[in-house]
Amino acid sequence: MIQHLDVGLIVLDKEYKVNVWNSFMENHSGYTPNDVIGKNLFEVFKNIPESWFKRKSESVFLLNNRAFTTWEQRPYLFKFKNYRPITGSAAFMYQDITLIPLTSVDGTVNHIGVIIYDVTDIAVNKLGLKVANEELGILSRTDMLTKLYNRGYWEERLLHEFSLHKRNKQAVSLVMFDIDHFKKVNDTYGHQAGDEVIRVTSKLLIDCKRETDIAGRYGGEEFAVILLDSTAQNALLFTERLRKRIEESRVSVGSDSIKFTVSLGISDLTEKTQDYEEWLKQSDMALYRAKESGRNQSVIYDVNLNGAIK
Amino acid sequence: MTTSVLICDDSSLARKQMARSLPSDWDVDVSFAENGLLGLKALKEGKGEILFLDLNMPEMDGYEVLNAIRENELSTLVVVVSGDIQPEAYQRVISMGALDFVKKPVDARQIQDIFHKYGIYAKPTIDNPVKSREADFEVKYEDGYQEIANVAMGRAADLLARLLNVFVILPIPNVNMFENSELRMALRDIADNDSVSGVCQGFIGSGIAGEALLIFNDSSFEDIAELIKYDGKIDDSVQLELLMDISSILIGACLKGIADQLDVNFSQGHPVVIDRHVKVNDLLNQNVSQWKQTLAIEIAYKIENKRINCELLLLFTEDSIPSLNQRISYIVD
C-alpha cells in the first residue's frame, strides 16, 4: 500500500544514506531501490543542493522538529519530469518537501523521513496569476490612448515626489500644458483627428522627456510632467524644446495637414509650497498666463501671478 | 509546624496544577497571588516561606519579583515554575537567587524531587505515593487556553533560542474570540503591508482544527541572517528561506507543545507563504458562511537586543471549541 502512495517517500540516516525508497521515487527517478539503498543520497543525485538540504535536515535531527520547504524556495529537490509530459506546460515537476524526524525507541532522532509532493499544477497556476496581476497593475496605471500614466497614478507620484522633496530638498519642477484651441480641432476635423493630435503630442512628450521624468495625461487635452532634479530654468529648456517640436509637427487627416501648438506652465517646488495641490495650482496659474499672453509659449510661475489671476 | 506556601502565577490553571502537586499530607497553609505585585505584597505579609514563582506575568514579572526579594532582603525559598525553558532563563533565575527551576506543566513527582533534594519535606516511598492536594477553585477555559499556549510557546522559544543562540523574550499569550470581520481586518493589514511577511499552516486532529499564522516584520530578516551567519545579499529568496526556517520551528514546536498537553496528535498541512501575490481576503471570502467566530491565541515573540519581531497567531475553528474544552477539562479536573 505505502509503496503505491503517489507521493515520494525516502528515509535517510544521519550519514544521508538511503534506507527507504518508494515506488514513486523509483518510477520518477529511474533508480530502483537496489540502486540507491545503502548509498549516500548526494553521491547518487549529484544535482541536489547538498549544503542547502543538509542545513534543513540538520535542524530536523537536532531539534526533533518537522521542516517544510516550498516550490517557491526551490522549484524542486529532484529534477523529475512533469507528471503530464504531453499536455502539461511546465518542463519539470514542482515539489513541496516535508522533512519529519523519525524518533527511535530511546527517543533520539537517527533517521528522517523526506516526503515529496508534486505541486506542479498549483505552481503553474500561481505563476500565471502573478504575471496576470503584474499586467493588471500596468493596465490600471496607464492611459489607453496615450500610454502615459493616467491621472490617478500620476497624482500618486506627484504626492510621492512632493513628500520626498520635503526630506531631500532636491530641485523638482512641475509642468502643466495643454493643446491650444483643441476644441476647434475636434469641431473642424472630427474626434478621430483630435485623438491623433493627442497621440502625437504624447509621443513628442515621451521623446523630449528624460527616462526619469514622470509624465501623465491629466485631462482631455491636458498633460502634466514632473521633472526631477530640475529648477524652473532647467524646466524651461525642456518646455521650449517640446513646444518647438510640437509647433513643427503636422497631423494628416485625409488631405488636410493639421498644425497645432501648446501652452505650458512651470513651477518649481519651494519651501513655501504648502501641499501638492498648491504646487499644481501654481503650474496651472502659469499655464493660464501663457494662454492669456497669446498661447504657444512657456511661462514660469512667480508669486506676482497670484494677484494677476482671480 | 505549619509551613506557609505562596503560589504566584497569573494563570488559574497553573495555580491549580501547582496546588495539586503539593503533597496532601504536608502541613501547609497555601496562599495564591495573581501577579508579581500581589505576590510581593503577600511575601511581605509573611505568607510565603516557600514561593512557587511564575516568570511571565502581568504587572510585575518573575524576574522583577526575584530582584525585589533581594532588594528587600525577604527570606523565602523560591522555586521558579515556568513554561520558559530556555537554558538562559534557568541560569538567570538561579543567578538571581532562585533555589531551583521546574518546567511547566508541573506534576507532583517533580515537586517531591525538589523537596527531597533540599530537605524541605521528606519524600514518601515510591510504593506509597502521596495523594495530591485538592485545590477547589474554578478554572476558566480562557485561562486553560492561555496556560497551554504559555507552555507550548516556551518550548518553541527554547528551540529558537538553541538554533539562533539567543535569548527569546516571551510575552503573555493573548486569548480572544475573533469575529470573522476582525480577523479579516487583521489579515488585510498583513496583506496590504509590504513590510511584513507571513506564513500560514493548517492543522487538524481529534476534532480540533485550525490554522497557525506567523507574521514577520521584514526588518527582522537582517538580524536573523546575521544570527545564522548567513553572509550575502538578503534578497527575496533569502527572506523566504529564513521565513520558512523560522516558521517550521515556531509553528511546529508550538503545535507539538499544544498537542502533547491535550494528549492529541495533529496532522500539519504544507505551509503557504502570504505575500502581495496572495489575496488573503479572497481566501477568506470563500469561507464566509462557514464560521462566524474563531478562537485566537496570539503570541508575540521578541529576541533580546535584536530587532526581531514576530507574531504567532493560532486560530481554532468554532467547531473545535467543544473538543478543546473537553480536553482542557481533563487537565483541570
XYZ file of C-alpha atoms in Angstrom:
643
model
C 0.000 0.000 0.000
C 2.606 2.529 1.091
C 4.611 1.615 -1.984
C 1.750 2.822 -4.162
C 1.097 6.147 -2.460
C 1.513 8.819 -5.085
C 3.997 10.892 -3.151
C 7.723 10.401 -2.836
C 8.917 8.757 0.382
C 12.549 8.484 1.390
C 14.104 7.582 4.729
C 17.634 8.826 5.359
C 20.020 8.165 8.210
C 22.425 10.685 9.711
C 25.024 9.963 7.022
C 22.372 10.684 4.377
C 22.341 7.048 3.314
C 19.046 5.969 1.765
C 17.088 3.438 3.864
C 13.694 3.577 2.170
C 12.897 4.436 -1.461
C 9.275 4.010 -2.545
C 7.880 3.306 -5.988
C 7.056 6.962 -6.683
C 10.765 7.701 -6.272
C 11.706 4.674 -8.317
C 9.377 5.466 -11.218
C 10.157 9.155 -11.447
C 13.904 8.904 -10.955
C 14.559 5.682 -12.830
C 16.610 4.387 -9.904
C 15.416 1.157 -8.262
C 15.689 0.601 -4.507
C 18.597 -1.733 -5.309
C 20.414 1.138 -6.994
C 20.157 3.547 -4.093
C 19.550 1.795 -0.767
C 22.609 1.981 1.443
C 24.163 4.664 -0.756
C 24.743 8.318 0.038
C 21.959 10.422 -1.471
C 24.301 13.132 -2.736
C 26.568 10.606 -4.463
C 23.685 9.164 -6.462
C 21.985 12.505 -7.139
C 24.763 14.946 -7.835
C 22.363 17.788 -8.649
C 20.769 18.025 -5.219
C 21.844 21.263 -3.499
C 23.795 19.480 -0.788
C 24.547 22.271 1.675
C 21.013 23.622 1.483
C 19.433 20.235 2.028
C 21.835 19.409 4.859
C 21.055 22.657 6.641
C 17.336 21.854 6.585
C 17.897 18.246 7.643
C 20.279 19.044 10.443
C 17.741 21.253 12.189
C 15.306 18.314 11.996
C 17.864 15.949 13.567
C 18.911 18.486 16.183
C 15.578 19.984 17.193
C 13.360 16.947 16.646
C 11.029 19.184 14.719
C 9.485 18.986 11.253
C 10.703 21.247 8.474
C 8.907 22.337 5.345
C 10.144 23.805 2.099
C 8.019 25.082 -0.765
C 8.498 25.162 -4.516
C 8.781 28.929 -4.152
C 12.110 28.469 -2.367
C 13.385 25.874 -4.797
C 11.210 24.569 -7.621
C 12.382 21.005 -6.974
C 14.726 18.810 -4.959
C 14.848 16.038 -7.556
C 14.577 17.079 -11.169
C 11.705 14.901 -12.325
C 9.611 15.133 -15.473
C 6.241 16.820 -15.289
C 3.655 14.140 -14.458
C 1.772 15.246 -17.575
C 4.666 15.250 -20.037
C 2.398 15.703 -23.075
C -0.270 18.253 -22.106
C 1.395 19.945 -19.135
C 3.033 23.332 -19.667
C 5.824 23.002 -17.084
C 9.058 21.322 -18.135
C 9.588 19.664 -14.763
C 7.751 18.673 -11.579
C 7.428 21.432 -8.969
C 7.868 19.945 -5.488
C 6.995 20.759 -1.908
C 9.111 18.908 0.631
C 8.374 17.896 4.208
C 11.119 16.575 6.473
C 9.957 14.652 9.529
C 12.073 13.403 12.411
C 11.755 9.651 12.998
C 12.233 9.047 16.692
C 13.857 5.784 17.749
C 12.857 3.777 20.820
C 15.314 5.622 23.053
C 13.927 8.999 21.982
C 16.829 10.072 19.775
C 16.421 11.020 16.134
C 18.686 8.905 13.932
C 16.573 8.974 10.791
C 14.489 11.479 8.917
C 11.642 10.926 6.517
C 11.543 13.007 3.342
C 8.148 13.401 1.696
C 7.986 14.834 -1.808
C 4.706 16.261 -3.100
C 4.016 17.017 -6.742
C 2.629 20.593 -6.761
C 3.141 21.373 -10.446
C -0.470 22.415 -11.073
C -0.535 24.777 -8.094
C 2.795 26.316 -9.054
C 1.847 26.838 -12.694
C -1.449 28.466 -11.667
C 0.175 30.742 -9.143
C 2.931 31.812 -11.508
C 0.291 32.531 -14.156
C -1.684 34.603 -11.679
C 1.397 36.578 -10.773
C 2.045 37.512 -14.398
C -1.623 38.416 -14.856
C -1.562 40.630 -11.751
C 1.535 42.434 -12.947
C -0.147 43.117 -16.278
C -3.244 44.324 -14.464
C -1.071 46.639 -12.396
C 0.373 48.202 -15.542
C -3.086 48.480 -17.106
C -4.517 50.242 -14.075
C -1.820 52.928 -14.240
C -1.884 53.569 -17.962
C -3.954 55.927 -20.071
C -5.008 53.803 -23.018
C -4.955 56.477 -25.736
C -1.531 57.933 -24.954
C 0.201 55.136 -22.976
C 1.193 57.839 -20.478
C 0.298 57.416 -16.798
C -3.352 58.100 -16.107
C -4.379 60.922 -13.815
C -4.911 58.783 -10.719
C -1.496 57.166 -10.779
C 0.260 60.358 -11.873
C -1.193 62.213 -8.861
C 0.081 59.441 -6.571
C 3.545 60.020 -7.989
C 3.157 63.784 -7.563
C 2.298 63.335 -3.905
C 5.257 60.983 -3.536
C 7.718 63.436 -5.127
C 6.276 66.256 -3.026
C 6.887 64.279 0.191
C 10.340 63.268 -0.991
C 11.280 66.904 -1.598
C 10.308 67.782 1.987
C 13.053 65.385 3.079
C 15.820 65.737 0.497
C 15.243 69.335 -0.756
C 16.263 68.320 -4.288
C 15.121 70.674 -7.032
C 11.974 69.440 -8.742
C 9.674 71.156 -11.212
C 6.144 70.605 -12.370
C 4.977 71.351 -15.903
C 1.302 71.530 -16.895
C 0.436 72.078 -20.523
C -2.463 71.821 -22.905
C -3.159 71.912 -26.611
C -4.200 75.341 -27.899
C -7.661 75.598 -29.446
C -8.175 71.885 -29.156
C -11.964 72.214 -29.354
C -11.596 73.781 -32.758
C -9.528 70.811 -33.990
C -12.282 68.475 -32.828
C -15.065 70.559 -34.315
C -13.323 71.079 -37.661
C -11.718 67.710 -38.292
C -13.653 65.329 -36.003
C -12.821 63.400 -32.862
C -10.544 60.922 -34.589
C -8.334 63.770 -35.739
C -8.453 65.151 -32.177
C -7.329 61.783 -30.803
C -4.479 61.692 -33.302
C -3.334 65.173 -32.190
C -3.311 63.978 -28.573
C -1.376 60.854 -29.567
C 1.244 62.839 -31.494
C 1.621 65.283 -28.597
C 2.172 62.364 -26.167
C 4.720 60.786 -28.481
C 6.700 64.051 -28.697
C 6.431 64.452 -24.926
C 7.911 60.984 -24.420
C 10.672 61.756 -26.950
C 11.635 65.034 -25.237
C 11.498 63.957 -21.589
C 14.188 62.056 -19.755
C 13.660 58.458 -18.646
C 13.186 59.553 -15.023
C 10.646 62.320 -15.660
C 7.095 61.379 -14.780
C 4.562 62.193 -17.486
C 0.808 61.757 -17.298
C -2.363 62.665 -19.147
C -4.086 64.966 -16.715
C -7.346 65.586 -18.566
C -8.757 65.562 -22.100
C -6.076 67.637 -23.824
C -4.130 68.478 -20.681
C -0.769 66.939 -19.774
C 1.468 67.049 -16.709
C 5.154 66.254 -16.208
C 7.243 66.062 -13.042
C 10.871 66.905 -13.849
C 13.231 65.500 -11.248
C 16.447 67.329 -10.345
C 15.301 70.363 -12.323
C 14.959 74.018 -11.425
C 12.336 76.122 -13.176
C 15.066 77.380 -15.564
C 16.055 73.772 -16.438
C 12.375 73.031 -16.945
C 12.082 75.989 -19.308
C 14.726 74.430 -21.606
C 12.624 71.286 -21.687
C 9.307 73.052 -22.317
C 10.751 75.215 -25.103
C 12.238 72.164 -26.805
C 8.891 70.385 -26.560
C 6.930 73.440 -27.656
C 9.058 73.859 -30.799
C 8.869 70.162 -31.703
C 5.073 70.308 -31.443
C 4.860 73.518 -33.421
C 6.859 71.881 -36.232
C 4.819 68.692 -36.293
C 1.854 68.022 -38.568
C -1.030 65.620 -38.271
C -2.514 64.433 -41.559
C -6.237 63.846 -41.811
C -7.277 62.883 -45.301
C -5.909 65.661 -47.489
C -5.622 68.099 -44.587
C -2.453 68.707 -42.631
C -3.217 69.988 -39.115
C -0.824 72.357 -37.406
C -1.173 72.844 -33.658
C 0.591 74.403 -30.668
C 0.729 74.053 -26.884
C 0.928 76.435 -23.907
C 2.980 75.458 -20.908
C 3.144 76.484 -17.242
C 6.120 75.735 -14.998
C 6.547 75.903 -11.248
C 9.389 74.614 -9.138
C 8.819 73.354 -5.633
C 9.930 75.682 -2.855
C 9.866 75.678 0.925
C 6.792 77.882 0.867
C 4.608 75.466 -1.051
C 2.184 74.025 1.483
C 0.935 70.926 -0.254
C 0.945 69.258 -3.617
C -2.403 70.798 -4.525
C -0.856 74.239 -4.160
C 2.038 73.161 -6.347
C -0.445 72.014 -9.000
C -2.313 75.298 -8.751
C 0.875 77.288 -9.318
C 1.667 75.436 -12.536
C -1.917 75.913 -13.591
C -1.671 79.671 -13.000
C 1.491 79.832 -15.091
C -0.282 77.888 -17.821
C -3.222 80.296 -17.645
C -0.837 83.230 -18.027
C 0.743 81.556 -21.094
C -2.709 81.291 -22.635
C -3.595 84.898 -21.805
C -0.328 86.165 -23.279
C -1.103 84.708 -26.694
C -0.548 80.918 -26.397
C 2.288 78.802 -27.908
C 4.695 79.773 -25.112
C 6.116 78.715 -21.719
C 5.610 80.720 -18.525
C 7.350 80.207 -15.190
C 5.231 80.778 -12.116
C 6.126 83.584 -9.749
C 4.243 84.979 -6.769
C 3.099 88.067 -8.704
C 0.864 85.814 -10.752
C -1.226 85.257 -7.641
C -2.548 88.807 -7.796
C -2.990 88.731 -11.551
C -5.421 85.851 -11.565
C -8.638 85.831 -9.665
C 4.669 23.296 62.379
C 2.629 24.749 59.523
C 4.658 25.958 56.552
C 3.351 28.871 54.527
C 3.414 28.363 50.773
C 2.719 31.067 48.232
C 1.828 30.231 44.641
C 2.330 33.217 42.368
C 1.050 32.750 38.833
C -1.333 34.714 36.635
C -2.994 31.568 35.327
C -5.683 29.967 37.470
C -4.980 26.658 35.754
C -1.309 26.879 36.658
C -2.158 27.806 40.264
C -4.480 24.852 40.491
C -1.968 22.465 38.933
C 0.692 23.709 41.329
C -1.504 23.432 44.414
C -2.472 19.905 43.468
C 1.153 18.922 43.085
C 1.854 19.621 46.753
C 1.886 16.509 48.965
C -1.520 16.215 50.613
C -0.185 15.062 53.960
C 2.039 18.092 54.315
C 1.029 20.621 56.931
C 0.914 23.800 54.862
C -1.004 26.997 54.568
C -1.328 27.793 50.840
C -1.953 31.303 49.540
C -2.247 32.480 45.963
C -1.232 35.618 44.104
C -2.254 36.522 40.562
C 0.715 38.648 39.637
C 4.139 39.669 40.875
C 2.933 42.765 42.640
C 0.359 40.879 44.703
C 2.922 38.129 45.279
C 5.418 40.585 46.697
C 2.756 42.041 48.969
C 1.885 38.571 50.272
C 5.576 37.834 50.864
C 5.917 40.987 52.920
C 2.950 39.837 54.971
C 4.854 36.653 55.717
C 2.683 34.368 53.634
C 5.472 32.625 51.749
C 8.226 30.726 53.434
C 8.238 28.850 50.172
C 7.374 30.657 46.962
C 6.448 28.983 43.694
C 7.003 31.716 41.154
C 5.968 32.009 37.513
C 8.127 34.141 35.201
C 5.732 35.603 32.640
C 3.125 37.624 34.476
C 1.422 40.982 34.033
C 2.093 43.945 36.377
C 5.372 42.556 37.645
C 7.080 39.522 36.177
C 9.046 36.790 37.937
C 12.444 38.383 37.303
C 11.269 41.614 38.902
C 9.940 39.713 41.889
C 13.315 37.994 42.323
C 15.000 41.385 42.222
C 12.580 42.846 44.748
C 13.131 39.883 47.093
C 16.856 40.562 47.019
C 16.482 44.301 47.462
C 14.045 43.930 50.344
C 16.024 41.047 51.850
C 12.898 38.942 52.199
C 13.524 35.452 53.452
C 11.820 32.952 51.257
C 12.793 29.857 49.289
C 11.939 30.474 45.674
C 11.187 27.709 43.204
C 10.582 29.093 39.723
C 7.822 27.325 37.823
C 7.864 28.345 34.199
C 6.988 27.455 30.647
C 10.063 29.390 29.565
C 12.533 26.525 29.363
C 15.399 28.284 27.613
C 18.721 27.379 29.259
C 19.354 31.109 29.653
C 16.136 31.562 31.646
C 17.262 28.820 34.010
C 20.694 30.386 34.504
C 19.233 33.830 35.010
C 16.836 32.868 37.780
C 19.418 30.743 39.575
C 21.869 33.641 39.477
C 19.126 35.855 40.860
C 18.739 33.662 43.895
C 16.098 31.091 42.982
C 16.570 27.694 44.593
C 15.543 25.666 41.589
C 13.575 25.657 38.375
C 10.605 23.464 37.438
C 9.263 23.116 33.921
C 5.578 23.583 33.315
C 3.231 21.772 33.375
C 4.209 20.698 36.886
C 3.462 17.321 38.353
C 3.637 16.009 41.897
C 6.704 13.888 41.218
C 8.842 16.858 40.137
C 7.867 18.793 43.226
C 8.613 15.868 45.511
C 12.037 15.524 43.934
C 12.788 19.165 44.636
C 11.565 18.896 48.233
C 13.689 15.834 48.733
C 16.746 17.450 47.167
C 16.618 20.431 49.502
C 15.252 18.604 52.531
C 12.098 20.666 52.616
C 9.806 17.723 53.081
C 10.615 14.037 53.456
C 9.732 12.123 50.355
C 7.409 9.175 50.862
C 8.461 5.922 49.266
C 7.653 5.374 45.625
C 5.403 2.450 46.559
C 3.309 4.733 48.639
C 2.902 7.945 46.669
C 1.101 10.736 48.403
C -2.293 11.765 47.250
C -2.381 15.138 45.616
C -3.843 18.070 47.461
C -7.141 19.331 46.108
C -7.436 22.965 45.270
C -11.045 23.791 44.819
C -11.452 26.804 42.651
C -12.903 27.254 39.239
C -10.600 27.460 36.261
C -11.959 29.411 33.347
C -11.434 27.891 29.908
C -9.659 31.030 28.701
C -7.147 30.531 31.481
C -6.724 26.963 30.378
C -6.041 28.028 26.797
C -3.648 30.671 27.944
C -1.636 28.338 30.131
C -1.426 25.681 27.443
C -0.261 28.304 24.971
C 2.213 29.533 27.555
C 3.865 26.141 27.896
C 3.784 25.489 24.147
C 5.337 28.838 23.238
C 8.032 28.225 25.827
C 9.013 25.025 24.054
C 9.045 26.752 20.681
C 11.161 29.586 22.071
C 13.582 27.080 23.522
C 14.186 25.578 20.067
C 14.564 29.013 18.508
C 16.950 30.064 21.258
C 19.052 26.960 20.713
C 19.083 27.346 16.935
C 19.979 31.041 16.932
C 21.865 31.066 20.207
C 19.879 33.975 21.608
C 17.502 34.710 24.450
C 13.886 34.914 23.396
C 11.703 37.313 25.330
C 8.415 35.597 25.991
C 5.171 37.512 26.183
C 1.941 36.611 27.904
C -0.222 34.885 25.305
C -3.451 36.617 24.420
C -6.588 34.521 24.146
C -9.538 36.023 22.303
C -12.605 35.138 20.350
C -12.252 36.855 16.970
C -15.276 37.740 14.924
C -14.943 36.927 11.252
C -14.716 40.643 10.443
C -11.973 41.291 12.994
C -9.840 38.511 11.634
C -10.424 39.750 8.122
C -9.198 43.171 9.178
C -6.105 41.769 10.823
C -5.271 39.687 7.766
C -5.881 42.566 5.398
C -3.328 44.587 7.333
C -0.762 41.896 6.689
C -1.599 41.548 3.028
C -1.561 45.305 2.399
C 1.628 45.903 4.273
C 4.711 45.495 2.148
C 6.984 45.386 5.155
C 5.636 42.211 6.696
C 5.659 38.631 5.522
C 3.588 35.741 6.712
C 3.183 32.014 6.603
C 0.048 30.091 7.373
C -0.242 26.411 8.018
C -3.280 24.291 8.727
C -3.513 21.600 11.368
C -6.141 19.042 12.315
C -6.627 16.140 14.700
C -9.010 14.703 17.331
C -11.861 17.033 16.428
C -9.644 20.119 16.656
C -8.792 22.080 13.532
C -7.292 25.425 12.777
C -4.505 27.390 11.234
C -1.290 28.778 12.553
C -0.303 32.145 11.156
C 3.174 33.544 11.605
C 3.628 37.222 10.862
C 7.100 38.528 10.460
C 8.434 42.039 10.358
C 10.707 42.336 7.336
C 13.210 44.402 9.263
C 13.868 41.245 11.276
C 15.486 39.431 8.377
C 18.804 41.242 8.536
C 19.279 40.369 12.174
C 18.262 36.760 11.652
C 20.647 36.413 8.716
C 23.355 37.750 10.997
C 22.461 35.249 13.717
C 22.626 32.217 11.477
C 25.819 33.646 9.976
C 24.373 33.963 6.548
C 26.515 36.361 4.615
C 25.457 37.624 1.292
C 22.746 39.834 -0.020
C 19.377 39.420 1.627
C 17.078 39.281 -1.350
C 13.544 37.962 -1.608
C 14.642 34.350 -1.906
C 16.840 34.544 1.200
C 13.972 36.135 3.104
C 11.753 33.282 2.036
C 14.309 30.700 3.224
C 14.589 32.376 6.617
C 10.847 32.779 6.900
C 10.276 29.088 6.192
C 13.003 28.004 8.617
C 11.681 30.122 11.471
C 8.069 29.218 10.799
C 8.867 25.495 10.718
C 10.329 25.860 14.177
C 7.846 28.192 15.817
C 4.692 26.712 14.348
C 5.889 23.112 14.561
C 7.089 23.282 18.155
C 4.100 25.271 19.338
C 1.614 22.862 17.795
C 3.507 19.899 19.173
C 3.525 21.531 22.617
C -0.228 22.013 22.488
C -0.873 18.522 21.138
C 1.270 16.929 23.863
C -0.560 18.747 26.628
C -4.003 17.979 25.234
C -2.892 14.421 24.514
C -3.809 14.607 20.841
C -1.942 14.340 17.564
C -2.117 16.944 14.815
C -1.553 16.466 11.110
C 0.040 19.568 9.619
C -0.641 20.774 6.104
C 2.035 22.306 3.963
C 2.769 25.948 4.841
C 1.591 28.688 2.480
C 3.500 31.923 2.100
C 1.341 35.022 2.304
C 2.706 37.834 0.217
C 1.493 40.562 -2.077
C 0.574 37.941 -4.623
C -1.797 36.101 -2.340
C -5.069 37.858 -1.770
C -5.832 36.921 1.801
C -9.314 38.316 1.502
C -10.059 36.052 -1.400
C -9.038 33.058 0.672
C -11.370 34.164 3.423
C -14.272 35.254 1.251
C -14.918 31.750 0.058
C -15.299 30.752 3.661
C -17.717 33.415 4.794
C -20.713 31.260 5.533
C -18.805 28.519 7.295
C -17.952 30.275 10.510
C -18.639 33.408 12.494
C -16.039 33.259 15.215
C -12.633 31.823 15.751
C -10.663 31.238 18.901
C -7.357 33.071 18.550
C -4.228 32.705 20.622
C -1.707 35.471 19.932
C 1.923 35.139 20.878
C 4.367 37.984 20.166
C 7.952 36.799 20.246
C 10.884 39.157 20.594
C 14.585 38.472 20.677
C 16.707 40.268 23.200
C 18.921 43.041 21.807
C 17.799 42.345 18.258
C 15.235 43.947 16.042
C 13.455 40.674 15.570
C 9.708 40.714 15.993
C 7.278 38.077 15.031
C 3.771 37.233 15.946
C 2.273 33.787 16.019
C -1.491 33.506 15.752
C -3.114 30.168 16.447
C -6.634 30.171 15.099
C -9.052 27.425 16.058
C -12.331 26.869 14.268
C -15.568 27.420 16.120
C -16.466 23.734 15.975
C -13.154 22.779 17.601
C -14.098 24.533 20.810
C -16.171 21.710 22.364
C -13.307 19.250 21.807
C -10.765 21.746 23.114
C -12.834 22.452 26.212
C -13.271 18.771 26.886
C -9.526 18.171 26.635
C -8.832 21.104 28.916
C -11.319 19.884 31.480
C -9.345 16.612 31.650
C -6.319 18.649 32.678
C -8.191 20.827 35.121
C -10.120 18.121 36.950
